[in-house]
CSV table of C-alpha atoms in Angstrom, one decimal:
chain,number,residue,atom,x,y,z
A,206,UNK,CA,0.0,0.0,0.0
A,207,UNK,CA,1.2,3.8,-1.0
A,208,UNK,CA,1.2,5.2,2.7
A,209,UNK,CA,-1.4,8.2,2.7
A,210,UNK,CA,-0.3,9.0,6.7
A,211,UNK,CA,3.1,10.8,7.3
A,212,UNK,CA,5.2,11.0,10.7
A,213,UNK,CA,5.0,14.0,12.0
A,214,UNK,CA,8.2,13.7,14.2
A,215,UNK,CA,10.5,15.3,11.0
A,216,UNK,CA,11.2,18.2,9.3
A,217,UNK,CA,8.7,19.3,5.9
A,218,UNK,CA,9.5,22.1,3.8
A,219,UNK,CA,6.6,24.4,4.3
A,220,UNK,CA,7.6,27.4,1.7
A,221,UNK,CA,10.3,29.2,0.0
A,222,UNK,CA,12.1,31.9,1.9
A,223,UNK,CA,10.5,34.2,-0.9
A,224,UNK,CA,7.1,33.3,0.2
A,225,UNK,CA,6.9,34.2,3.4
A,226,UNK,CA,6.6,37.9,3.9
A,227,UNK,CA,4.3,40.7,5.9
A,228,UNK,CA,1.1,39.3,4.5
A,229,UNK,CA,-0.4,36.6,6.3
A,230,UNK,CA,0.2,33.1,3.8
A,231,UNK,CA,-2.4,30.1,5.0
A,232,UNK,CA,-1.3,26.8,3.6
A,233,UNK,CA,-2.6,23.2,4.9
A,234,UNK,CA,0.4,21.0,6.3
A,235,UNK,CA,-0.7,17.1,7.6
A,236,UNK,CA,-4.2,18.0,7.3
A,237,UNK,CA,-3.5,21.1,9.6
A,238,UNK,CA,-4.2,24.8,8.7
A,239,UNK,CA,-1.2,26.2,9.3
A,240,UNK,CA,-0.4,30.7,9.3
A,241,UNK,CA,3.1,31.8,8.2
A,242,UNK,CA,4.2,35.8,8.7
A,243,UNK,CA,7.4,37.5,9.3
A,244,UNK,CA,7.9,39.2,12.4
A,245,UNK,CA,9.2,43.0,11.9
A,246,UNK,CA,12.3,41.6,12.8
A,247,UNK,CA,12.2,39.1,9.9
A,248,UNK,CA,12.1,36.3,11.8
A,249,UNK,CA,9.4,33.6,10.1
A,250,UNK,CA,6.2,32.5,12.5
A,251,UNK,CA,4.1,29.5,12.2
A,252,UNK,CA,0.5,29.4,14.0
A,253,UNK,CA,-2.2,27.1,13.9
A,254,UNK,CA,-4.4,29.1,11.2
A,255,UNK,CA,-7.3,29.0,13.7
A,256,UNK,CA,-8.7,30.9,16.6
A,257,UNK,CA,-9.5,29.0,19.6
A,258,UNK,CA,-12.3,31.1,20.4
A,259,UNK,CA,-14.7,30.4,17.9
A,260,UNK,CA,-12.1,28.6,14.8
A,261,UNK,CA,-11.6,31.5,12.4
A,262,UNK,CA,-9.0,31.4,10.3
A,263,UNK,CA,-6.3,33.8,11.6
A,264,UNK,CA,-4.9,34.1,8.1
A,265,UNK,CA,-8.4,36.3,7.8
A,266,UNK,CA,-7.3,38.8,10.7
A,267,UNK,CA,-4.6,41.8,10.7
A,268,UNK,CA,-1.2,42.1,11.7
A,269,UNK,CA,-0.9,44.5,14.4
A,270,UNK,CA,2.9,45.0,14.9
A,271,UNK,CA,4.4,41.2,15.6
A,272,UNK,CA,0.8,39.8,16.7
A,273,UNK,CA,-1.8,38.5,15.0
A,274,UNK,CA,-5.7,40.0,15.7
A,275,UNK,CA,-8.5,37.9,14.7
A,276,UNK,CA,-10.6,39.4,12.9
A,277,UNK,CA,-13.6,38.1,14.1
A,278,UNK,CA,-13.8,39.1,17.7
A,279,UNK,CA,-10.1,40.3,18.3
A,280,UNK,CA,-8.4,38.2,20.2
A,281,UNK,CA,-4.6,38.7,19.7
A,282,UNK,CA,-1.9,36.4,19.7
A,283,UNK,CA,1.8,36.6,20.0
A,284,UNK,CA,4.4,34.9,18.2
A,285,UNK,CA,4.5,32.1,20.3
A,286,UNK,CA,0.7,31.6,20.1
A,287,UNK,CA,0.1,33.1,24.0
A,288,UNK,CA,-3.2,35.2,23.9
A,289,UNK,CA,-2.4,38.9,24.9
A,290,UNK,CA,-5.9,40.4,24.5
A,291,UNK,CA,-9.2,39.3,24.6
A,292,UNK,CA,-11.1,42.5,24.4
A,293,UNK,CA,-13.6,43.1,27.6
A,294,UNK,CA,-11.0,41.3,29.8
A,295,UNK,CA,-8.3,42.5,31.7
A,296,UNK,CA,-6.7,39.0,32.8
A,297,UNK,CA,-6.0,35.9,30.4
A,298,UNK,CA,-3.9,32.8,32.0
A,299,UNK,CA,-1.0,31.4,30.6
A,300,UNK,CA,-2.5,28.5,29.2
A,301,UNK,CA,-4.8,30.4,26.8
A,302,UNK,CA,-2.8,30.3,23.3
A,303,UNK,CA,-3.2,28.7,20.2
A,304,UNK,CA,-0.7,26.1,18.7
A,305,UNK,CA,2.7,27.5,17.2
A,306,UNK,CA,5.4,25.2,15.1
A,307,UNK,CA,9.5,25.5,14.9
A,308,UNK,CA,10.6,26.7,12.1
A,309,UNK,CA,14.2,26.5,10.4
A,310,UNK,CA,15.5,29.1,8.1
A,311,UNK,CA,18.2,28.2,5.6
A,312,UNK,CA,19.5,28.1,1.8
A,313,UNK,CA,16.6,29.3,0.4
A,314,UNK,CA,13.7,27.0,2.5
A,315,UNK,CA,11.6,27.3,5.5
A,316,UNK,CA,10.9,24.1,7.1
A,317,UNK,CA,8.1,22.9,9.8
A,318,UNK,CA,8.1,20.5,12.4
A,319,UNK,CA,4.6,19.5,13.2
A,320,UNK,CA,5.2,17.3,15.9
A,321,UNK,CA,7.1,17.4,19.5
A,322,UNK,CA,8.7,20.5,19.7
A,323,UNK,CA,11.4,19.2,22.1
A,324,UNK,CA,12.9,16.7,19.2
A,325,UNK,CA,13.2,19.0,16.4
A,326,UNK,CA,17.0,19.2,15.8
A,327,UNK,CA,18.0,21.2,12.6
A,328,UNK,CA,20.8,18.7,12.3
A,329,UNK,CA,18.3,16.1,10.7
A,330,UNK,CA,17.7,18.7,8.1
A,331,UNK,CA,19.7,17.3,5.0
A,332,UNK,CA,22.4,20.2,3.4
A,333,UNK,CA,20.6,21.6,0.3
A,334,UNK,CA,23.2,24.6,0.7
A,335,UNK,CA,23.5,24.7,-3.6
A,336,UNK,CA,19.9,27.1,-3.3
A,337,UNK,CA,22.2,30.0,-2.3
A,338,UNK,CA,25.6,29.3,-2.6
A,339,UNK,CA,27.9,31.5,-4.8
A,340,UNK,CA,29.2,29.6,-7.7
A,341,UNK,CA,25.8,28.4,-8.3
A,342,UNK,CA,23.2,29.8,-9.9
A,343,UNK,CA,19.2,28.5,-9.5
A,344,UNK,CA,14.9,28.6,-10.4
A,345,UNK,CA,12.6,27.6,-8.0
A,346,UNK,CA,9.4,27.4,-7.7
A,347,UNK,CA,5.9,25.5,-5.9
A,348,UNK,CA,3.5,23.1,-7.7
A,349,UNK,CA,0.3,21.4,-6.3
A,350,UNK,CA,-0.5,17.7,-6.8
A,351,UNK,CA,-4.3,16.3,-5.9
A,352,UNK,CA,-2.7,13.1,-5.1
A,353,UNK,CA,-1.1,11.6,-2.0
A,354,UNK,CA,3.0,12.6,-2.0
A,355,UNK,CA,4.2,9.0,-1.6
A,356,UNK,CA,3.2,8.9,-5.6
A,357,UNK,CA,6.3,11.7,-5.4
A,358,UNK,CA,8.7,10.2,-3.0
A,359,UNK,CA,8.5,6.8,-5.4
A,360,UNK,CA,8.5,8.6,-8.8
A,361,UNK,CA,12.1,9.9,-7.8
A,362,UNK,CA,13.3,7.4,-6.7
A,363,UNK,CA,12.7,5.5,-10.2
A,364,UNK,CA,14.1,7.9,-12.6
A,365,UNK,CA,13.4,5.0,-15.7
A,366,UNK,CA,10.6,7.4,-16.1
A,367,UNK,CA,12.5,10.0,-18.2
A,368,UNK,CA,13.2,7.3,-21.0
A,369,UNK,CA,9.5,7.6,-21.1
A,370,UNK,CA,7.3,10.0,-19.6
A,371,UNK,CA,9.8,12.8,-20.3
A,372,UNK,CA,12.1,11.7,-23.3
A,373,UNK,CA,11.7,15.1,-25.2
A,374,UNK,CA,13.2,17.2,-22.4
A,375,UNK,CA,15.6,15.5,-19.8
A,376,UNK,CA,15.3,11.8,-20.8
A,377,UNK,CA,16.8,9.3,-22.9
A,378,UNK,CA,16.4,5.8,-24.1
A,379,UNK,CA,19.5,4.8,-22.6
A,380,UNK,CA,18.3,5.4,-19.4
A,381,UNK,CA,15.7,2.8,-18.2
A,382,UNK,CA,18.1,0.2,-20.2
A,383,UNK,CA,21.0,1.4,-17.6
A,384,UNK,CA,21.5,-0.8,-14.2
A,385,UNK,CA,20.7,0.7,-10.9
A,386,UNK,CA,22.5,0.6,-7.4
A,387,UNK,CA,20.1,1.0,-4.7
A,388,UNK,CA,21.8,2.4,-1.1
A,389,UNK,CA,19.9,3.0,1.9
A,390,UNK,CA,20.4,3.1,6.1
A,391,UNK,CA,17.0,3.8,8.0
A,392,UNK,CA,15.9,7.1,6.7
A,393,UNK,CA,17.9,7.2,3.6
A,394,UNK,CA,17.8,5.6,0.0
A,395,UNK,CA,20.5,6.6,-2.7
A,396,UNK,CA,19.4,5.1,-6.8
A,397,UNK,CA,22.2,5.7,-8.9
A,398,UNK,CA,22.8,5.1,-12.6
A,399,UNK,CA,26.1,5.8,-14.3
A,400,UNK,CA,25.7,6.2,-18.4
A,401,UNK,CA,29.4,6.4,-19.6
A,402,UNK,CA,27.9,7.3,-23.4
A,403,UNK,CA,24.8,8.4,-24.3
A,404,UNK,CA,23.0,10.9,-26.1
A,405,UNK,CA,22.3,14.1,-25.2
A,406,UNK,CA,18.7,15.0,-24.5
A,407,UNK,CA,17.3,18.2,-25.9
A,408,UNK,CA,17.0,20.0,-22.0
A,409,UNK,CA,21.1,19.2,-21.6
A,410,UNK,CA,22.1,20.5,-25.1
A,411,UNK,CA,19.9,24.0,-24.5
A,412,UNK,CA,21.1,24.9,-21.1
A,413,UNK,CA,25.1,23.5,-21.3
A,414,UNK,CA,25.5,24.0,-25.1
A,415,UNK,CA,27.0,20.5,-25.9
A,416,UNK,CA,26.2,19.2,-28.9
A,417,UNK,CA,27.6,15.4,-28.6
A,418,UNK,CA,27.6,12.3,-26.8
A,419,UNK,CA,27.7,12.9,-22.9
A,420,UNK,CA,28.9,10.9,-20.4
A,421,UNK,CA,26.3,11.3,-17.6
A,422,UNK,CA,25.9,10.3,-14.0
A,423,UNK,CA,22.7,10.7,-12.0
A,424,UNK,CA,21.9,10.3,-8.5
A,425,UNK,CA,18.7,9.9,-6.7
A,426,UNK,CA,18.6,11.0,-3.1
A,427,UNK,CA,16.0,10.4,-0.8
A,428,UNK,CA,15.7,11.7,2.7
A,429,UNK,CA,12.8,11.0,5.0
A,430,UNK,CA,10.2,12.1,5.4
A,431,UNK,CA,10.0,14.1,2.0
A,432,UNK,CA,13.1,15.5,0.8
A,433,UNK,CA,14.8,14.9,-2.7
A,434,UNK,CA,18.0,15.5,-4.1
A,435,UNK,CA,18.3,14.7,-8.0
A,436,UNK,CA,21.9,15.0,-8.8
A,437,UNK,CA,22.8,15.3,-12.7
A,438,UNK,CA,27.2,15.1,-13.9
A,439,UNK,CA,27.5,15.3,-17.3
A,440,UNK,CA,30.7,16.1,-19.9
A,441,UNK,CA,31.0,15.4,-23.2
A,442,UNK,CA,32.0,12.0,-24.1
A,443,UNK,CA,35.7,11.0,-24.7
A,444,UNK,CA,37.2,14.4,-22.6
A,445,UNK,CA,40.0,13.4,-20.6
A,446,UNK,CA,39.5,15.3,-17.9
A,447,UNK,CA,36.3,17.2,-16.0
A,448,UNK,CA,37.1,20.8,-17.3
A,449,UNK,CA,33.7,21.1,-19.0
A,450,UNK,CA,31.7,19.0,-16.7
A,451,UNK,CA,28.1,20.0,-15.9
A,452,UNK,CA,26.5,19.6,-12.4
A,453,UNK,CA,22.8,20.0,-11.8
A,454,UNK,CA,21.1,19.6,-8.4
A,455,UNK,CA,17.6,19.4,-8.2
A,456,UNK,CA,15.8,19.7,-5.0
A,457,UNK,CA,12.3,18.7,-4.0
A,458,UNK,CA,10.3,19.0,-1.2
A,459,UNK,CA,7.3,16.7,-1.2
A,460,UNK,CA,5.2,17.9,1.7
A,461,UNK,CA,1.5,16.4,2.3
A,462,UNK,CA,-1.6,19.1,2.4
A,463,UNK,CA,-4.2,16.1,3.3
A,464,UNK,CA,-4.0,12.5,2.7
A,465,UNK,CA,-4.3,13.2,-0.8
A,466,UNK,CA,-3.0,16.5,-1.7
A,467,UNK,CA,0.3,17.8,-1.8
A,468,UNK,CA,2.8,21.1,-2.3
A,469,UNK,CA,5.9,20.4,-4.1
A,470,UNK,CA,8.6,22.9,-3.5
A,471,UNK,CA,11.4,22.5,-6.0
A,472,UNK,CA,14.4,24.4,-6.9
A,473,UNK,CA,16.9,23.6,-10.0
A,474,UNK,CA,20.4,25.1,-9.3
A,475,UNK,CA,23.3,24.3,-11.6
A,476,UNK,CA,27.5,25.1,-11.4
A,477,UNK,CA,27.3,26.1,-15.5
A,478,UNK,CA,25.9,29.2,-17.3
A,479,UNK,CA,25.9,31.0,-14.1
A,480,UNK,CA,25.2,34.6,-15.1
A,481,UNK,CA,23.0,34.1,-18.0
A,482,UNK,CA,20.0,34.8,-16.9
A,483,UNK,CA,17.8,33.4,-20.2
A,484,UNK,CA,19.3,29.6,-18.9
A,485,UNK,CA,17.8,30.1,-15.4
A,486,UNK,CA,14.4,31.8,-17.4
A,487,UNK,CA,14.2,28.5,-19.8
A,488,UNK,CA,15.2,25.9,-17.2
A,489,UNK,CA,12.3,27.3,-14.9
A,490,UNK,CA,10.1,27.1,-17.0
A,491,UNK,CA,11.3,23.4,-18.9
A,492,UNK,CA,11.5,21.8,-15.0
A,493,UNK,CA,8.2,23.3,-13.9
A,494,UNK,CA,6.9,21.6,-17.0
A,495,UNK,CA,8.5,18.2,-16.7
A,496,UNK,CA,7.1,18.2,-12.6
A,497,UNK,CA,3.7,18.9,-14.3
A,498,UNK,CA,4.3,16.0,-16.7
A,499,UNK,CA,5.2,13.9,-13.1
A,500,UNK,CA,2.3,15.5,-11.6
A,501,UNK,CA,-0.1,13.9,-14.3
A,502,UNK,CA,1.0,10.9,-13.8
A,503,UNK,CA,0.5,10.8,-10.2
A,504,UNK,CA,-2.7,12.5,-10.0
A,505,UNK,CA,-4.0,9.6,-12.7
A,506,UNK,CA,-3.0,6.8,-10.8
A,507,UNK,CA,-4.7,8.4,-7.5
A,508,UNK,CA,-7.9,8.0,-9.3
A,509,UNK,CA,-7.6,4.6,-10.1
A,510,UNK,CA,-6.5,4.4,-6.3
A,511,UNK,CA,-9.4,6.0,-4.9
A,512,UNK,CA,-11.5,3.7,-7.3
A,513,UNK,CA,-10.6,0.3,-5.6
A,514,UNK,CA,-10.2,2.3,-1.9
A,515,UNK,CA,-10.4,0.6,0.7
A,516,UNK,CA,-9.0,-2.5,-1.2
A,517,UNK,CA,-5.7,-2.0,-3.4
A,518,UNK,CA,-5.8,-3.1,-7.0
A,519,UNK,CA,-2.5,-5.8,-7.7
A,520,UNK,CA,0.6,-4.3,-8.3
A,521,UNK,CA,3.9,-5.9,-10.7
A,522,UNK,CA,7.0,-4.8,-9.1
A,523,UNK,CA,10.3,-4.9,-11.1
A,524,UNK,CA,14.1,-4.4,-10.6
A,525,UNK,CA,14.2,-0.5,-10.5
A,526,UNK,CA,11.3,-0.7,-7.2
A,527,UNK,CA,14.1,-1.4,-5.1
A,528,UNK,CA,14.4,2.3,-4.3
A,529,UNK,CA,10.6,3.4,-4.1
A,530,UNK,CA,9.7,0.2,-2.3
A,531,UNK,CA,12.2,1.4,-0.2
A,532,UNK,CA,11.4,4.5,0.6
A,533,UNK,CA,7.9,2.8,1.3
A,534,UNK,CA,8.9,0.7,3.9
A,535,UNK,CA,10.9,3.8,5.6
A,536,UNK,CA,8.0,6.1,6.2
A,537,UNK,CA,6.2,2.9,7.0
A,538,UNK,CA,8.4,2.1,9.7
A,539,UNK,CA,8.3,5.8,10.9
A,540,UNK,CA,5.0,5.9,11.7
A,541,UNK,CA,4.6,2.4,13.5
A,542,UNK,CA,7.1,3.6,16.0
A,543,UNK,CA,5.0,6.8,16.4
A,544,UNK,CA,2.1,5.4,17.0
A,545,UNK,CA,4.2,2.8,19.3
A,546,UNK,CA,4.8,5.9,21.3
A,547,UNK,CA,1.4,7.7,21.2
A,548,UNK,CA,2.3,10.3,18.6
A,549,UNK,CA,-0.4,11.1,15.9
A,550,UNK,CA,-2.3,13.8,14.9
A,551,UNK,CA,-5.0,16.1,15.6
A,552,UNK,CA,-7.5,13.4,17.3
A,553,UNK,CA,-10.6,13.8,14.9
A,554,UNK,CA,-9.3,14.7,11.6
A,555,UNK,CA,-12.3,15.3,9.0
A,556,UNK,CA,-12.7,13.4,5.7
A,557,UNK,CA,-10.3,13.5,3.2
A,558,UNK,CA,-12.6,14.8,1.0
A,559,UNK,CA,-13.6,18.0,3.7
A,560,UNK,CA,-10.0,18.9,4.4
A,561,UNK,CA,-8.6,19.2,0.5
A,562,UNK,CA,-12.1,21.3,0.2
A,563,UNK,CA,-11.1,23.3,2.7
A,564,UNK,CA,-7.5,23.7,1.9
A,565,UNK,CA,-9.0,24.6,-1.6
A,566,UNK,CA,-11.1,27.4,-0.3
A,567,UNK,CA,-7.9,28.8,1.5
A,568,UNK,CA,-6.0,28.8,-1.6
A,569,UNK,CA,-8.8,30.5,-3.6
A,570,UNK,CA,-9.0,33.1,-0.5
A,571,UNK,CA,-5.3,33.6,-0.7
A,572,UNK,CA,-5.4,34.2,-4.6
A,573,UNK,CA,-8.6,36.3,-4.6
């Protein structure tokens, strides 16, 4: 079975850096309304997008200073969720706040940790410096799915695809026909494929300006719960040395909305054509393409999913599974040992079908 659950012991990428600004930005993490702002210091907040007193959406209130005003009977709220007015009362106890989440801030990300506060160690967070490191130059940008993100995590992991799915852009035939090696420890899988000739595909000869044979490399990195790292090498074929070798690191966080719904932050940043601008224009807009091609694929076989739920239609795995399956069994094993330890979410989470509709009408408010 595609898990549809996530642990919520681990760190998600909730937004780009760019993203998160004065204006409130509402955006449904695990099923849970979540508020993102900037303090006037800078610093990034996360609050439960709901008011305890009567479950408006704070995302529909006003900023006053640092704090956060409903705007439906004007209870305020700090930064770290405590209430500091509740207008016709002079006293309010400690224990009156709404839910706040850490945050980490760094190469280009903002990341969430929606579960115990006291184990959220930014050392788990995997180095995806390339985002903002000099020497490098990259596009980013965010994509929706309407299908569960394990679809994602296990389309990454089996990069055969591109011989198929996208062949005109980044693929090749050569690719699916080249042997995999499959590496993994308890929260990690590595699928790697090394191509010492093949053709160039069409994406590769635009951005680098080869025009031969490459010699390519590719590495497919997957870090639970929902981070990617698609490493690309490439040189022409038959240089002797790596004085016109190509590197291209893709990152993708694949961070659930609901059971079946999720944001896909991605960001394409490369060691080649640094300055030219037109490369990072056209490679924004050729990877946001191929992800849409991904996405297509994912969101059809969701339907067929959701067409045999709560039975599972019999699946044919192959050779190159070895990753996804994987990754499968990794999240898998994540959540057994927090549900072992009485971790899981909010305690009467709605349909699947009310929370996307919900998340959906906080989108269209945020767009409107």
């Amino acid at each position: 079975m595609y898990p549809d659950e996530f642990p919520r012991n681990g760190w998600y990428i909730a937004a780009h850096s760019s993203e998160v600004t004065r204006e409130f930005l509402s955006r449904w993490i695990l099923g849970d309304p979540i508020l993102f702002y900037r303090t006037e210091a800078g610093e990034p907040v996360a609050l439960v997008d709901r008011c305890i007193h009567r479950q408006m959406p704070l995302s529909l209130g006003n900023l006053r200073g640092d704090q956060v005003e409903c705007g439906y009977h004007g209870l305020t709220w700090a930064p770290d969720g405590k209430c500091t007015r509740i207008p016709g009362r002079t006293t309010i106890p400690d224990s009156v706040r709404v839910q706040g989440f850490p945050l980490h801030e760094g190469s280009g990300f903002i990341w969430i940790w929606m579960g115990d506060p006291d184990k959220a160690d930014v050392s788990e967070i995997p180095d995806h410096h390339w985002y903002t490191a000099d020497g490098w130059a990259t596009a980013a940008g965010t994509e929706h799915m309407d299908a569960r993100a394990q679809l994602l995590n296990e389309n990454l992991l089996d990069l055969s695809h591109l011989s198929f799915l996208h062949l005109t852009s980044i693929g090749s035939p050569e690719i699916a026909e080249t042997p995999v090696t499959v590496e993994s420890d308890e929260r990690w899988v590595r699928v790697s494929r090394n191509m010492p000739r093949t053709i160039i595909p069409p994406y590769y000869a635009k951005v680098t300006g080869i025009d031969s044979d490459i010699e390519r490399e590719q590495y497919a990195d997957f870090f639970a719960p929902a981070f990617h790292i698609t490493t690309t090498t490439l040189k022409p074929y038959g240089d002797k040395d790596d004085s016109r070798k190509c590197h291209q690191k893709t990152l993708h966080g694949i961070t659930p909305e609901t059971r079946t719904s999720t944001h896909y932050f991605w960001a394409c940043s490369r060691d080649f054509a640094v300055e030219d601008a037109s490369v990072t224009d056209y490679i924004r807009n050729s990877v946001s393409t191929v992800i849409g091609q991904d996405i297509d694929a994912c969101e059809a076989i969701e339907h067929i999913i959701a067409a045999w739920e709560p039975s599972y239609p019999e699946e044919l795995n192959i050779k190159v599974d070895g990753g996804p399956l994987r990754s499968r069994k990794i999240i898998q094993t994540l959540l057994e040992k927090e549900r072992a330890n009485g971790v899981v979410g909010r305690p009467h989470n709605p349909s699947d079908a009310i929370a996307r509709a919900a998340a959906a009408a906080s989108t269209a408010r945020r767009r409107s």
